[in-house]
Structures are given as structure tokens and as C-alpha cells.
């Protein structure tokens, strides 16, 4: 079985500052890793994913995440956040051959002016 | 545009009543999922279906039931046996269970009167 730990339930940050949202996972097998974003009262949208290949993955809106197998981490970073990035972010893991995603409990990113 | 439609957006139920949440997709996806979201808890899997007329229990299936009579539809019934049904319910789909990521609907918020 897999598990996901998002170490921070809430991360407050000022606009244009850098941010890192932490995600660690536990699994006895190789995994696929995902970050989803959820705006208030909406569903989840995929932000980025790691399936294989380059350990650094990027999204179209400036976020990036790096898969670190030795530290079992998949932290999400952005060098300069905007007010519009305020949302809840979920890390998720899936083992190839398994049927379902396992989600972390989420991190609320609060960007203020 | 293809997507997932959940209805209604808000739903109120009296104690002791069953209620059914609708989920329809026009993405031609084989796999569909139901999640429950509670504040600070992340997403927990209720049921999933890999193909028509087939479904499996997730982590918190007690008090819920589903059907999958059509590829496009995967309704969730919250029964009176569910002791704490107030939550945000999210439906998702993917081409197959092995294919990620999942696409999400905008959710239904269920409240008990």
C-alpha cells in the first residue's frame, strides 16, 4: 500500500515570493506522482505529473516539482507566486498496476498582497 | 467540450433519507470514481468502476452504494446507514484504471438538515 504525507496544512506567503509545498510518500514499489490544485468549491485539476524519465517536471503556469527517489519526496515549487495561486494543493501517488490514487491531506496556499 | 457533470451542486437531506448524487461524463472513459472530501482529510475513495456493470469498494464504502449501468453514468447513493454524510463529494474518470491522471467534476456538497 502507498501513503502520502503533506507536511504543511497551510502555507502563507506574500505575492511574488517563492514557495515550496512539501510532499513525501511511502511505497514498497515504484510509483507515479501527481500534484492537483483545487480552487474553492470546485473539483481538482491536474497541475503536473511524474510517470518516468526526467525527475524535474513543469506545469504551464510556472510550478515545478522534482521527484527524489532517495528521499521519497515530490515537492512542489514556484519561484514567484501570484494572488491567483491561492488554492488547496494535493499530492497523490499511484503504483503502476494498482487501481487507485492515494491522496495527501492537502496544503492550503494563501497568497497575500 | 468533454467533461464530467455532477448534479446538483448543493444537496440537502433529512436524517434517515437516502439521496442519490449524479455523475455523467462524455469523455468516453471506462473508469469512474467517487471520492469524499472533508476539511483537512484530503480525498478518500468511496467506490470505483473499471467498466460497465462492475465496481469495487474503496476505503470508505460503508453506507454508500453505486451502480454502473451505462458507460457515461456512475450515480452514488448515500444511504441512511451513512452516519456522517455531510461532506463534499467528487466524481472523477480516467480512460482506464491504469491510465492517469483522473479528470474531476466540480463536486456536490451534501448537507444534513
Coordinates of C-alpha atoms in Angstrom, one line a residue:
Chain A
X1 CA 0.0 0.0 0.0
X2 CA 1.0 3.6 -0.6
X3 CA 0.7 6.6 1.6
X4 CA 1.3 10.3 1.2
X5 CA 2.3 13.0 3.7
X6 CA 1.9 16.6 3.1
X7 CA 3.8 18.2 5.9
X8 CA 2.1 21.6 6.0
X9 CA -1.7 22.1 6.2
X10 CA -1.3 25.8 5.4
X11 CA 1.4 27.9 3.8
X12 CA 1.0 31.7 3.9
X13 CA 3.2 33.7 1.6
X14 CA 3.4 37.2 0.1
X15 CA 2.8 37.8 -3.6
X16 CA 6.0 37.5 -5.7
X17 CA 7.7 35.4 -3.0
X18 CA 8.9 31.9 -3.7
X19 CA 7.1 28.9 -2.3
X20 CA 7.7 25.2 -1.7
X21 CA 4.9 22.8 -0.8
X22 CA 6.2 19.5 0.6
X23 CA 5.1 16.0 -0.2
X24 CA 6.6 12.8 0.9
X25 CA 5.4 9.3 0.0
X26 CA 5.8 5.8 1.2
X27 CA 5.7 2.8 -1.1
X28 CA 7.4 -0.5 -1.5
X29 CA 7.3 -0.3 -5.3
X30 CA 7.9 2.3 -7.9
X31 CA 5.2 5.0 -8.1
X32 CA 3.6 7.6 -10.3
X33 CA 3.3 11.0 -8.6
X34 CA 0.9 13.9 -9.2
X35 CA 0.0 17.3 -8.0
X36 CA -3.6 18.6 -8.2
X37 CA -4.9 22.0 -7.4
X38 CA -8.4 22.8 -6.1
X39 CA -10.0 26.3 -6.1
X40 CA -12.9 26.9 -3.7
X41 CA -16.0 24.8 -4.4
X42 CA -14.5 23.2 -7.5
X43 CA -13.1 19.9 -8.4
X44 CA -9.4 19.1 -8.7
X45 CA -7.3 20.0 -11.7
X46 CA -4.1 18.3 -12.6
X47 CA -1.1 20.5 -12.1
X48 CA 1.7 18.2 -13.1
X49 CA 2.7 14.5 -13.1
X50 CA 5.7 12.3 -12.9
X51 CA 5.4 9.0 -14.6
X52 CA 9.0 8.3 -15.7
X53 CA 12.0 10.0 -17.3
X54 CA 13.2 13.4 -16.2
X55 CA 12.8 13.9 -12.5
X56 CA 12.0 17.6 -12.9
X57 CA 8.5 18.2 -14.2
X58 CA 7.0 21.6 -15.0
X59 CA 3.5 23.0 -15.4
X60 CA 2.4 25.7 -17.8
X61 CA 1.8 28.2 -15.1
X62 CA 5.3 28.2 -13.6
X63 CA 5.1 25.4 -11.0
X64 CA 7.6 22.7 -11.0
X65 CA 8.2 19.5 -8.9
X66 CA 11.2 17.3 -8.5
X67 CA 11.0 13.5 -7.9
X68 CA 13.6 12.5 -5.4
X69 CA 13.6 8.7 -5.1
X70 CA 16.2 8.5 -2.3
X71 CA 14.2 11.0 -0.1
X72 CA 10.8 9.7 -1.4
X73 CA 9.7 13.2 -2.0
X74 CA 7.9 15.2 -4.7
X75 CA 8.0 18.8 -3.5
X76 CA 6.2 21.5 -5.5
X77 CA 7.9 24.8 -6.0
X78 CA 7.2 28.1 -7.7
X79 CA 9.8 31.0 -7.8
X80 CA 7.2 33.8 -7.7
X81 CA 3.6 33.3 -6.6
X82 CA 0.5 35.3 -7.6
X83 CA -2.7 36.1 -5.7
X84 CA -4.4 33.8 -8.2
X85 CA -2.3 30.8 -6.9
X86 CA -4.3 30.9 -3.7
X87 CA -5.9 27.4 -3.6
X88 CA -5.5 24.0 -2.0
X89 CA -2.9 21.7 -3.4
X90 CA -3.0 17.9 -3.2
X91 CA -0.1 15.5 -3.8
X92 CA -1.2 12.0 -4.9
X93 CA 0.6 8.7 -5.6
X94 CA -0.3 5.6 -7.6
X95 CA 1.7 2.4 -8.1
X96 CA 1.7 1.0 -11.6
X97 CA -0.6 -1.9 -11.8
X98 CA -2.7 -0.7 -8.9
X99 CA -6.1 0.7 -9.5
X100 CA -6.4 3.8 -7.5
X101 CA -4.8 7.1 -6.4
X102 CA -3.8 7.8 -2.8
X103 CA -4.1 11.5 -1.9
X104 CA -2.4 13.5 0.8
X105 CA -4.5 15.7 3.1
X106 CA -3.7 18.8 1.1
X107 CA -1.9 22.1 1.7
X108 CA -3.7 25.4 1.6
X109 CA -1.6 28.1 -0.2
X110 CA -2.6 31.5 1.0
X111 CA -1.0 34.4 -1.1
X112 CA -1.5 37.9 0.2
X113 CA -0.5 41.3 -1.3
Chain B
X1 CA -16.5 20.3 -24.6
X2 CA -15.9 17.0 -23.0
X3 CA -16.1 16.8 -19.2
X4 CA -17.7 15.5 -16.1
X5 CA -21.0 16.9 -14.9
X6 CA -22.1 16.5 -11.3
X7 CA -25.5 17.5 -10.1
X8 CA -26.8 19.1 -8.1
X9 CA -24.2 21.5 -6.8
X10 CA -25.8 21.6 -3.4
X11 CA -28.0 19.0 -1.8
X12 CA -29.8 18.8 1.5
X13 CA -31.1 15.7 3.1
X14 CA -33.2 14.9 6.1
X15 CA -31.8 12.4 8.5
X16 CA -33.0 8.9 7.6
X17 CA -33.4 9.6 3.9
X18 CA -31.4 8.1 1.0
X19 CA -30.1 10.5 -1.6
X20 CA -28.5 10.0 -5.0
X21 CA -25.8 12.1 -6.5
X22 CA -25.5 12.2 -10.2
X23 CA -22.2 11.9 -12.2
X24 CA -22.2 12.0 -16.0
X25 CA -19.1 12.0 -18.3
X26 CA -18.8 12.4 -22.1
X27 CA -15.1 11.7 -22.3
X28 CA -15.7 8.1 -23.3
X29 CA -13.7 7.0 -20.2
X30 CA -14.0 3.4 -19.0
X31 CA -13.1 4.1 -15.3
X32 CA -15.1 6.2 -12.9
X33 CA -14.6 7.1 -9.2
X34 CA -16.3 8.6 -6.3
X35 CA -14.4 10.5 -3.5
X36 CA -15.5 12.1 -0.3
X37 CA -13.7 15.2 0.8
X38 CA -13.8 16.5 4.4
X39 CA -11.8 19.6 5.6
X40 CA -8.2 18.6 6.5
X41 CA -8.8 15.0 5.4
X42 CA -7.9 15.1 1.7
X43 CA -9.8 12.8 -0.7
X44 CA -10.9 9.3 0.3
X45 CA -12.1 6.8 -2.2
X46 CA -15.7 5.5 -1.8
X47 CA -16.2 3.3 -4.9
X48 CA -14.7 2.9 -8.3
X49 CA -15.7 1.2 -11.5
X50 CA -13.4 -0.1 -14.2
X51 CA -16.1 -1.0 -16.7
X52 CA -19.9 -1.1 -17.1
X53 CA -21.7 -3.4 -14.7
X54 CA -18.6 -3.7 -12.5
X55 CA -17.5 -1.7 -9.4
X56 CA -15.3 -2.1 -6.4
X57 CA -15.3 -0.7 -2.9
X58 CA -12.8 1.9 -1.9
X59 CA -11.6 2.8 1.5
X60 CA -14.8 4.1 3.0
X61 CA -17.7 2.3 1.1
X62 CA -19.9 1.7 4.2
X63 CA -23.2 3.5 4.0
X64 CA -22.8 4.1 0.2
X65 CA -24.0 2.3 -2.9
X66 CA -23.3 2.7 -6.6
X67 CA -24.4 1.4 -10.0
X68 CA -22.8 1.4 -13.4
X69 CA -25.5 0.6 -16.0
X70 CA -24.1 2.9 -18.6
X71 CA -20.6 3.9 -19.5
X72 CA -21.4 7.6 -19.1
X73 CA -23.1 7.4 -15.7
X74 CA -22.0 6.4 -12.2
X75 CA -24.5 7.6 -9.6
X76 CA -23.7 7.4 -5.9
X77 CA -26.4 6.8 -3.3
X78 CA -25.8 8.0 0.2
X79 CA -27.9 5.7 2.4
X80 CA -29.4 6.3 5.8
X81 CA -26.7 3.9 7.1
X82 CA -24.0 6.5 6.5
X83 CA -23.7 8.1 9.9
X84 CA -22.0 11.3 8.9
X85 CA -22.9 12.1 5.3
X86 CA -22.2 15.8 5.4
X87 CA -19.3 16.3 3.0
X88 CA -18.1 17.4 -0.4
X89 CA -18.4 14.6 -3.0
X90 CA -16.2 14.4 -6.1
X91 CA -16.7 12.2 -9.1
X92 CA -13.7 11.5 -11.4
X93 CA -13.0 9.5 -14.5
X94 CA -10.0 8.2 -16.5
X95 CA -9.6 6.3 -19.8
X96 CA -8.8 3.2 -17.9
X97 CA -8.0 2.5 -14.3
X98 CA -4.3 2.1 -15.3
X99 CA -4.4 5.5 -17.1
X100 CA -3.8 8.6 -15.1
X101 CA -4.5 11.4 -14.5
X102 CA -8.1 11.4 -13.4
X103 CA -10.4 14.2 -14.6
X104 CA -12.7 15.6 -11.9
X105 CA -16.2 17.1 -11.8
X106 CA -17.0 20.2 -9.8
X107 CA -18.5 18.3 -6.9
X108 CA -21.7 18.1 -4.9
X109 CA -21.9 19.5 -1.4
X110 CA -24.3 17.4 0.7
X111 CA -25.7 18.8 4.0
X112 CA -28.0 17.2 6.6
X113 CA -30.9 19.2 7.8

